Short mmCIF file of C-alpha atoms and ligand atoms in Angstrom, two decimals:
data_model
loop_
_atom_site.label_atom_id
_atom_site.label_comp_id
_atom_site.label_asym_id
_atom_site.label_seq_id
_atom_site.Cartn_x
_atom_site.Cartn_y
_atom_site.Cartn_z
CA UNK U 1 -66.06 -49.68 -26.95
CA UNK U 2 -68.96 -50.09 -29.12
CA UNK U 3 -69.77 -46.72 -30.21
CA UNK U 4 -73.67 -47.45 -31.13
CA UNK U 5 -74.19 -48.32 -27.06
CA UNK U 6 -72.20 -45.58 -26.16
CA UNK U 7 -74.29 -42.95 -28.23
CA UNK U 8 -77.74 -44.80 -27.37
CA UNK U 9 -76.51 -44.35 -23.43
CA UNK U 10 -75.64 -40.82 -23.63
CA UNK U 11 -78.72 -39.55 -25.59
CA UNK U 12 -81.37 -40.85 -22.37
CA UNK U 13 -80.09 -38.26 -19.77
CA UNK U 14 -79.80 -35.75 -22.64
CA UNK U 15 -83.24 -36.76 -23.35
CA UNK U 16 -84.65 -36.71 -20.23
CA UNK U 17 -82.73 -32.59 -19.27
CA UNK U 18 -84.05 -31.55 -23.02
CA UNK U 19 -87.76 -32.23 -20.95
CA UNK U 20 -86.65 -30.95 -17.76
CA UNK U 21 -85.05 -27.59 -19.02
CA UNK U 22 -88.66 -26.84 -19.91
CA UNK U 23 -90.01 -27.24 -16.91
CA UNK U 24 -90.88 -23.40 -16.09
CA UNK U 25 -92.50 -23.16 -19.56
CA UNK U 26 -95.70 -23.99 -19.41
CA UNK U 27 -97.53 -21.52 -22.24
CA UNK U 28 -95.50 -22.81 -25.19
CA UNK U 29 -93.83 -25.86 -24.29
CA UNK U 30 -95.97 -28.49 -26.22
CA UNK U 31 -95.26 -26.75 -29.73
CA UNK U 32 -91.27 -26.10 -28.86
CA UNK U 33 -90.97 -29.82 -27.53
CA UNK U 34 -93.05 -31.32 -30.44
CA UNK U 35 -90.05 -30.37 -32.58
CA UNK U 36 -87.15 -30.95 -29.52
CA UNK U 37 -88.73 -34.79 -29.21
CA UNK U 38 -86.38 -37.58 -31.87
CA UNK U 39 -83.05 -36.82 -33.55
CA UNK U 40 -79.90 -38.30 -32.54
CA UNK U 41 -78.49 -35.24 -30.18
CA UNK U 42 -74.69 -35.63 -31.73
CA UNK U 43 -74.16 -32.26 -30.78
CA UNK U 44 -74.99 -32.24 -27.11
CA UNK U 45 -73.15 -35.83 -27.05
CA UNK U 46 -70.46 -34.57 -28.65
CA UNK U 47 -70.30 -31.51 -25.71
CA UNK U 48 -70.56 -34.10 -23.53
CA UNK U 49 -67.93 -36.72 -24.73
CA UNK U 50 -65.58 -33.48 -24.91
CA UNK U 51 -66.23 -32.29 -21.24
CA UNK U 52 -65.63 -36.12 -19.73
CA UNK U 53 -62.39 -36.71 -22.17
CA UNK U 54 -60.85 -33.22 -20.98
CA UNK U 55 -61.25 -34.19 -17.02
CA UNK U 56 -64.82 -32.43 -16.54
CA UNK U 57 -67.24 -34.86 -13.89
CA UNK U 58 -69.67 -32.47 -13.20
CA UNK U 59 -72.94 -33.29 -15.40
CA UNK U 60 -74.56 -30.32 -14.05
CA UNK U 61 -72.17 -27.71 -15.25
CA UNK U 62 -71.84 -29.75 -18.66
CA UNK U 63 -75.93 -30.92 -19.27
CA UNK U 64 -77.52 -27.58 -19.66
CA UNK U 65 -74.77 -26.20 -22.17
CA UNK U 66 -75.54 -29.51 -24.08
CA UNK U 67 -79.00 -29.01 -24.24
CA UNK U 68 -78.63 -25.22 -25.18
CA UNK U 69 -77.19 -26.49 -28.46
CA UNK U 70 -79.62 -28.97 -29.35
CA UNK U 71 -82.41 -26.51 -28.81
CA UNK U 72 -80.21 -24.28 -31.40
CA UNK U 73 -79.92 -27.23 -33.57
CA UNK U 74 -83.65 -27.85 -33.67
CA UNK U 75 -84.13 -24.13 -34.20
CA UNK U 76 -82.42 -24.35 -37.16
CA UNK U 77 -84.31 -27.44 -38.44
CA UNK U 78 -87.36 -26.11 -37.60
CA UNK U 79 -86.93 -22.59 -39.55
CA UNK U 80 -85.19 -24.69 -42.13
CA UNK U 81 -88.27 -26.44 -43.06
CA UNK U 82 -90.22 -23.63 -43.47
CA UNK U 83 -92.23 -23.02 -47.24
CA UNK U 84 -89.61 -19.63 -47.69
CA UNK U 85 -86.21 -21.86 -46.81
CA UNK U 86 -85.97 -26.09 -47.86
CA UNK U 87 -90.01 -26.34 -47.53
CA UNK U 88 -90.22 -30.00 -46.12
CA UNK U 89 -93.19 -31.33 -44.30
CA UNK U 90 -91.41 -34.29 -42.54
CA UNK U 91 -88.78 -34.20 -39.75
CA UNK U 92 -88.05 -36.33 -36.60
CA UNK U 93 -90.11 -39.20 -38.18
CA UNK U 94 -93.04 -36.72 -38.20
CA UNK U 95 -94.69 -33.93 -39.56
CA UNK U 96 -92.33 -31.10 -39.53
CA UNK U 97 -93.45 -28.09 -36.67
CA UNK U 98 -95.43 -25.47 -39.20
CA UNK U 99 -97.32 -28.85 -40.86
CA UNK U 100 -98.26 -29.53 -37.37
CA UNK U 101 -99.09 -25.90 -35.69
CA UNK U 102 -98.84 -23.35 -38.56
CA UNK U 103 -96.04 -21.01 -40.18
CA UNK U 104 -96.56 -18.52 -37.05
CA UNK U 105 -95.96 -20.75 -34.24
CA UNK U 106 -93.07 -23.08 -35.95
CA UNK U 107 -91.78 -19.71 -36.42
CA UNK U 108 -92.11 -18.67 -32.94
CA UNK U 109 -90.77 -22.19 -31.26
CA UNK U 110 -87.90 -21.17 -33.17
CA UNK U 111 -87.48 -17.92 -32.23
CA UNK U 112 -88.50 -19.17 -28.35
CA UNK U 113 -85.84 -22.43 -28.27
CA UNK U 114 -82.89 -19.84 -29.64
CA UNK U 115 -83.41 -17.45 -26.88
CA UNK U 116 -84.23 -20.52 -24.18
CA UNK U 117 -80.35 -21.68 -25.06
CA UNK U 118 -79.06 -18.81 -24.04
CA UNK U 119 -80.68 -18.80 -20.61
CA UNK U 120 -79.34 -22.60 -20.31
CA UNK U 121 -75.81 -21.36 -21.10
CA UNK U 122 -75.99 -19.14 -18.21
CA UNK U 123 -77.22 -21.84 -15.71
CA UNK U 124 -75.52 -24.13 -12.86
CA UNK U 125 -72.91 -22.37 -10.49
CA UNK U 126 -69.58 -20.66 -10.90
CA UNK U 127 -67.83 -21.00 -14.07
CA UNK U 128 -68.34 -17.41 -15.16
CA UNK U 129 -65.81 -16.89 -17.54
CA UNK U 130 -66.33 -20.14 -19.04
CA UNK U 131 -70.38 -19.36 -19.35
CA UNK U 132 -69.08 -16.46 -21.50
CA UNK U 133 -66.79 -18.35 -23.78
CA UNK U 134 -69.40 -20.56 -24.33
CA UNK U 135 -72.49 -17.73 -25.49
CA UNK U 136 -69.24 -16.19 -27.76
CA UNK U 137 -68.28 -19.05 -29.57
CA UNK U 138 -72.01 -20.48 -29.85
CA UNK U 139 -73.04 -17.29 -31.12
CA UNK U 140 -70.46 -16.56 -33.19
CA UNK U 141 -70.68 -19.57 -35.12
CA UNK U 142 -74.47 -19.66 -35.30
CA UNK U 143 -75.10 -16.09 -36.84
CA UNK U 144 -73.53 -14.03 -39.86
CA UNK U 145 -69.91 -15.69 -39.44
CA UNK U 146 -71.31 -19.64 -39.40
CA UNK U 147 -74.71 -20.94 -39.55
CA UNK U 148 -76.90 -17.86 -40.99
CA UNK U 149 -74.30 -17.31 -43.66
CA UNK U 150 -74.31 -20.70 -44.48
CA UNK U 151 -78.19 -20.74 -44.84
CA UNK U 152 -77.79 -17.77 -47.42
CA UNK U 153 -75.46 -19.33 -49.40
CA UNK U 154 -77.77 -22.73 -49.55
CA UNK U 155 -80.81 -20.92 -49.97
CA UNK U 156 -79.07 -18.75 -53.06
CA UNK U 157 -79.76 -18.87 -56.42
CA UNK U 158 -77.20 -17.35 -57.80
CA UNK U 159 -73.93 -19.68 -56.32
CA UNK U 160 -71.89 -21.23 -58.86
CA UNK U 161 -71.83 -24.59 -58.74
CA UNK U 162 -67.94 -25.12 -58.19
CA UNK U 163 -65.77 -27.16 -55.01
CA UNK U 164 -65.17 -23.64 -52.80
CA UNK U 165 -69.06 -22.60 -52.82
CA UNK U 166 -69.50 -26.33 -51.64
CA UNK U 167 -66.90 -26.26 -49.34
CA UNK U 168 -67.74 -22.36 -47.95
CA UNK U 169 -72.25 -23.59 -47.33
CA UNK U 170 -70.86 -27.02 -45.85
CA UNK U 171 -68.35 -25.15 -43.38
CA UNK U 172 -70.77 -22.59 -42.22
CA UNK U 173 -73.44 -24.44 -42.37
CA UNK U 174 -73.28 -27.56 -40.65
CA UNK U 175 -68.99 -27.68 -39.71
CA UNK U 176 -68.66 -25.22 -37.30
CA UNK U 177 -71.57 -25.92 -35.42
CA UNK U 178 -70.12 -29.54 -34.82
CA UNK U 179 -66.76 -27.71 -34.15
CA UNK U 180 -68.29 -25.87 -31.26
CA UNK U 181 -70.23 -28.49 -29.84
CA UNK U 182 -66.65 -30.15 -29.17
CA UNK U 183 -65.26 -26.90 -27.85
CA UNK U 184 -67.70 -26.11 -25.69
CA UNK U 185 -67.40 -29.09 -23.62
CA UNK U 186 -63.92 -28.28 -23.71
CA UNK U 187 -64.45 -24.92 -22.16
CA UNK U 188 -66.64 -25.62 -19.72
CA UNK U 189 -63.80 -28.59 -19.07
CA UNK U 190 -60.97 -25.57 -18.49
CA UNK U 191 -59.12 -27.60 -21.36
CA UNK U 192 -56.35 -24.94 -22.00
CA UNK U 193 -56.80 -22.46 -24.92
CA UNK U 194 -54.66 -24.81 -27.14
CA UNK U 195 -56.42 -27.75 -26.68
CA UNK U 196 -59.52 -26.01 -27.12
CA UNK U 197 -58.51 -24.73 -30.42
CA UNK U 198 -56.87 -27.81 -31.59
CA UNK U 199 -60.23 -29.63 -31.02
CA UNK U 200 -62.57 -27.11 -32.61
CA UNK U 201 -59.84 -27.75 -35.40
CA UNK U 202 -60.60 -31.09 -35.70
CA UNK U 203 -64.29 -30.69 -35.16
CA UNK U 204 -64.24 -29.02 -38.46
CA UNK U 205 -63.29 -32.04 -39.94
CA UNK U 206 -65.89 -33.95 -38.37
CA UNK U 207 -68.40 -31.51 -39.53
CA UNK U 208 -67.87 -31.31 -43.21
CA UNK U 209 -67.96 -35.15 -42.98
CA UNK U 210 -71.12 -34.85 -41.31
CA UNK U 211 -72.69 -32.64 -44.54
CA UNK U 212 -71.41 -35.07 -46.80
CA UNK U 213 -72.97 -38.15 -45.70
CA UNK U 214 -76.44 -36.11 -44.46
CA UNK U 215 -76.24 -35.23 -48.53
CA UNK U 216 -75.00 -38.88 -49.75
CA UNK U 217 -77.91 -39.57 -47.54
CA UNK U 218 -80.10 -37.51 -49.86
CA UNK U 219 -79.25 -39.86 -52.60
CA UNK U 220 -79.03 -43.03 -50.91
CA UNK U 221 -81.28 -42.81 -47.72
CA UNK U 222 -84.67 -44.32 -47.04
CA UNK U 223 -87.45 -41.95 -45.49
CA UNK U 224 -88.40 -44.59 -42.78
CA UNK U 225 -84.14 -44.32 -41.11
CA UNK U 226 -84.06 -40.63 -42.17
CA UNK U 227 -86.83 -39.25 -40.61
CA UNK U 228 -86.90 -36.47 -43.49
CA UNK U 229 -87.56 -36.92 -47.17
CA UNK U 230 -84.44 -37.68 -49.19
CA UNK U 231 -84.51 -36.58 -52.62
CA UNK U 232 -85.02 -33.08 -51.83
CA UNK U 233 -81.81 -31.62 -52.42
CA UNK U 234 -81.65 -33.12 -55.72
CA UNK U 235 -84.91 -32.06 -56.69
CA UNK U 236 -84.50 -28.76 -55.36
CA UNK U 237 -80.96 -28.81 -57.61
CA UNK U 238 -79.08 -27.64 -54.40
CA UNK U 239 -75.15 -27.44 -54.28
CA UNK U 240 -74.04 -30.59 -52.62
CA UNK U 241 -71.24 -33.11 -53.02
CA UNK U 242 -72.63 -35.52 -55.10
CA UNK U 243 -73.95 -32.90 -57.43
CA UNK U 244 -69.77 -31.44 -57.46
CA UNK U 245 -68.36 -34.61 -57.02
CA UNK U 246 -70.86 -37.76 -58.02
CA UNK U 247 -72.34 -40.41 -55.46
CA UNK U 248 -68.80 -42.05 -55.32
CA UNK U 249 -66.66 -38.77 -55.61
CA UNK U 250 -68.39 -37.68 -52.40
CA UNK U 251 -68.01 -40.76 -50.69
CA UNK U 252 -64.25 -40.96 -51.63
CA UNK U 253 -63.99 -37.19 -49.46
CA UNK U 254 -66.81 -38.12 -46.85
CA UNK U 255 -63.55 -40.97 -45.91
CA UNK U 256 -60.45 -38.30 -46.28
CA UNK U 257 -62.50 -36.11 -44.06
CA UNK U 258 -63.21 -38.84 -41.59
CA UNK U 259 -59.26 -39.84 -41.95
CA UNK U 260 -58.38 -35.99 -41.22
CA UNK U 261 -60.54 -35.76 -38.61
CA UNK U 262 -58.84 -39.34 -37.09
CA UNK U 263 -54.98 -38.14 -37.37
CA UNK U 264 -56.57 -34.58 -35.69
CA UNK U 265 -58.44 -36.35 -32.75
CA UNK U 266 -55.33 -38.36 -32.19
CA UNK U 267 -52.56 -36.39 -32.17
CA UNK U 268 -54.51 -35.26 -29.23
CA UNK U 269 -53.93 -38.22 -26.71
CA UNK U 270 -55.66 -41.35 -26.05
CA UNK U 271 -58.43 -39.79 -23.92
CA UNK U 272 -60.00 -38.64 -27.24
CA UNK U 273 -60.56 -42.03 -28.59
CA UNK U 274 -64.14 -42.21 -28.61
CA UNK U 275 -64.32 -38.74 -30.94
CA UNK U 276 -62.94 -41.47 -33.51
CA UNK U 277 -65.05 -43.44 -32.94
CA UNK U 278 -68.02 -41.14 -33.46
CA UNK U 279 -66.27 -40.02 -36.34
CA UNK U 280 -66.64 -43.59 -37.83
CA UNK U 281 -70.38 -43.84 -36.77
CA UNK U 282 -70.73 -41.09 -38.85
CA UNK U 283 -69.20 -41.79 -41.88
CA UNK U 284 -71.26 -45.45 -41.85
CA UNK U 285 -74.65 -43.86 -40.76
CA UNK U 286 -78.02 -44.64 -42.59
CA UNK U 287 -79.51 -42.10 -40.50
C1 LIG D 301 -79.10 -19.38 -36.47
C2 LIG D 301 -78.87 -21.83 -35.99
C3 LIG D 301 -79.46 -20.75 -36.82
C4 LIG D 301 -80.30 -21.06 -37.84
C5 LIG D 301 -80.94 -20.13 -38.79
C6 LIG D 301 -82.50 -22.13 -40.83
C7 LIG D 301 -81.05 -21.82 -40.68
C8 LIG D 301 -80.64 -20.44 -40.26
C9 LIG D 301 -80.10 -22.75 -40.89
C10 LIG D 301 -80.35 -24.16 -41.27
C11 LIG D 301 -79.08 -24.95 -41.04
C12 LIG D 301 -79.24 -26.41 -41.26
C13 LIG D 301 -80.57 -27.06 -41.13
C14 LIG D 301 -78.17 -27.13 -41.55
C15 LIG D 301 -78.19 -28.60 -41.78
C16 LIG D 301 -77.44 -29.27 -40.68
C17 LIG D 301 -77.78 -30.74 -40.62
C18 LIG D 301 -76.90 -31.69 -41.31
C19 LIG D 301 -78.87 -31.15 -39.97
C20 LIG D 301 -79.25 -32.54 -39.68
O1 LIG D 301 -78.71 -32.84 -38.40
P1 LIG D 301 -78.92 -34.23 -37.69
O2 LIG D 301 -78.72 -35.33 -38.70
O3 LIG D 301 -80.46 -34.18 -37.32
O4 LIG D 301 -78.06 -34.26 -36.48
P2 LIG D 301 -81.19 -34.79 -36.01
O5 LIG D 301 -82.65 -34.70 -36.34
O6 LIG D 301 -80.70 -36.19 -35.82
O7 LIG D 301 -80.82 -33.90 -34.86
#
């Protein structure tokens, strides 16, 4: 399978939901979908790939969890551009959402797309329990135990530059929210609680590759691919792997991540192919 088609196929109904789950917003929508609109949506594909490789054929019960998380996800990229946190004016190829609309309202499409995934989690019929599992584990990893924590760490001035406060800002960060994406399509599959675990496990894996080559990317990326201004991080003197590790040191674990995440995806079966396959796009991306 090629896995460029694949994730260029997946990404137009994701797309096209992302505009529909809007559609009974009408005061704010232009400034939360100004920010929604580009990216690659990995982590709703990834929900995705997980639901159809653990059995799931429903899109509806699978499409609004998937866009839940990349409304999260563009949260975070919103707030994270803001003057107080990583201060960047470009994003999505365009002028990042407080450039465009002001501090107030990129602050507020924020706060409005985290609280619009949670009413998305809740939506299609039955699957009650699974609903549930989903808003714990996405919330979990998003606030003070994943995501949030992360941020603090990143945005702190006081972290000593050493492997474990790399490893501890990557993990919270960006991992676990990968992690999740794969379990939740899981979940909502009714994969069994092993399974589930096993391939938020692996997820991990995927994740911290996915921080090290968005901050080789910093190094080596062009602005035009990227979307967002490399550079920064470097500039900014932030903790990343090629500042612990060098350009080539990080690249040398961006590949023993990608390999752990491989042996991890399959040990699980054949059906979970195609998460290697991501897992390679990844590593090789220029975007
Ligand atoms: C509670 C979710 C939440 C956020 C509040 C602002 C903040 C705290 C966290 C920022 C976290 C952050 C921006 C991590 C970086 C993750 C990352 C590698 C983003 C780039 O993801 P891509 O490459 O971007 O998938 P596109 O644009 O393609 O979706």
């Amino acid at each position: 399978m090629d896995v460029v088609k694949y994730l260029t196929e997946k990404k137009v109904p994701v797309d096209r939901a992302l505009k529909k789950c809007f559609s009974d917003i009408n005061a704010f929508f232009d400034i939360m979908y100004y920010s929604i609109d580009g990216g690659k949506r990995i982590r709703p594909i990834l929900a995705i790939a997980s639901y159809e490789a653990n059995g799931g054929k429903d899109p509806e019960q699978i499409m609004p969890v998937a866009c839940g998380l990349e409304l999260i996800h563009t949260y975070s990229l919103i707030h994270d551009d803001l003057p107080a946190m990583d201060d960047d004016d470009f994003r999505r190829g365009k002028a990042a959402a407080h450039k465009k609309f002001g501090e107030a309202m990129a602050i507020l499409a924020g706060d409005g797309l985290f609280a619009h995934a949670f009413e998305l989690f809740t939506r299609g019929n039955g699957l009650v329990k699974e609903k549930l599992m989903v808003i714990q584990a996405v919330s979990e990893v998003v606030g003070p135990k994943g995501v949030v924590y992360g941020q603090t760490l990143d945005m702190s001035k006081e972290i000593s530059p050493d492997p474990i406060s790399l490893r501890r800002i990557h993990i919270n960060k960006t991992a676990k929210f990968i992690a999740v994406s794969v379990k939740c399509g899981a979940i909502m599959a009714q994969a069994s609680a092993s399974l589930i675990n096993d391939l938020y496990a692996a997820g991990i894996y995927m994740g911290m590759l996915f921080q090290y080559t968005d901050d080789i990317l910093d190094v080596v990326g062009e602005k035009e691919k990227l979307g967002k201004t490399p550079g920064k991080d470097m500039a900014a003197g932030k903790l990343t792997a090629p500042a612990v590790y060098g350009l080539d040191g990080a690249k040398f674990r961006a590949r023993r991540y990608a390999q752990l995440a491989k042996h991890k995806f399959s040990g699980l079966g054949e059906r979970f192919d195609i998460f290697n396959m991501i897992t390679d796009f990844i590593l090789h991306r220029t975007f």
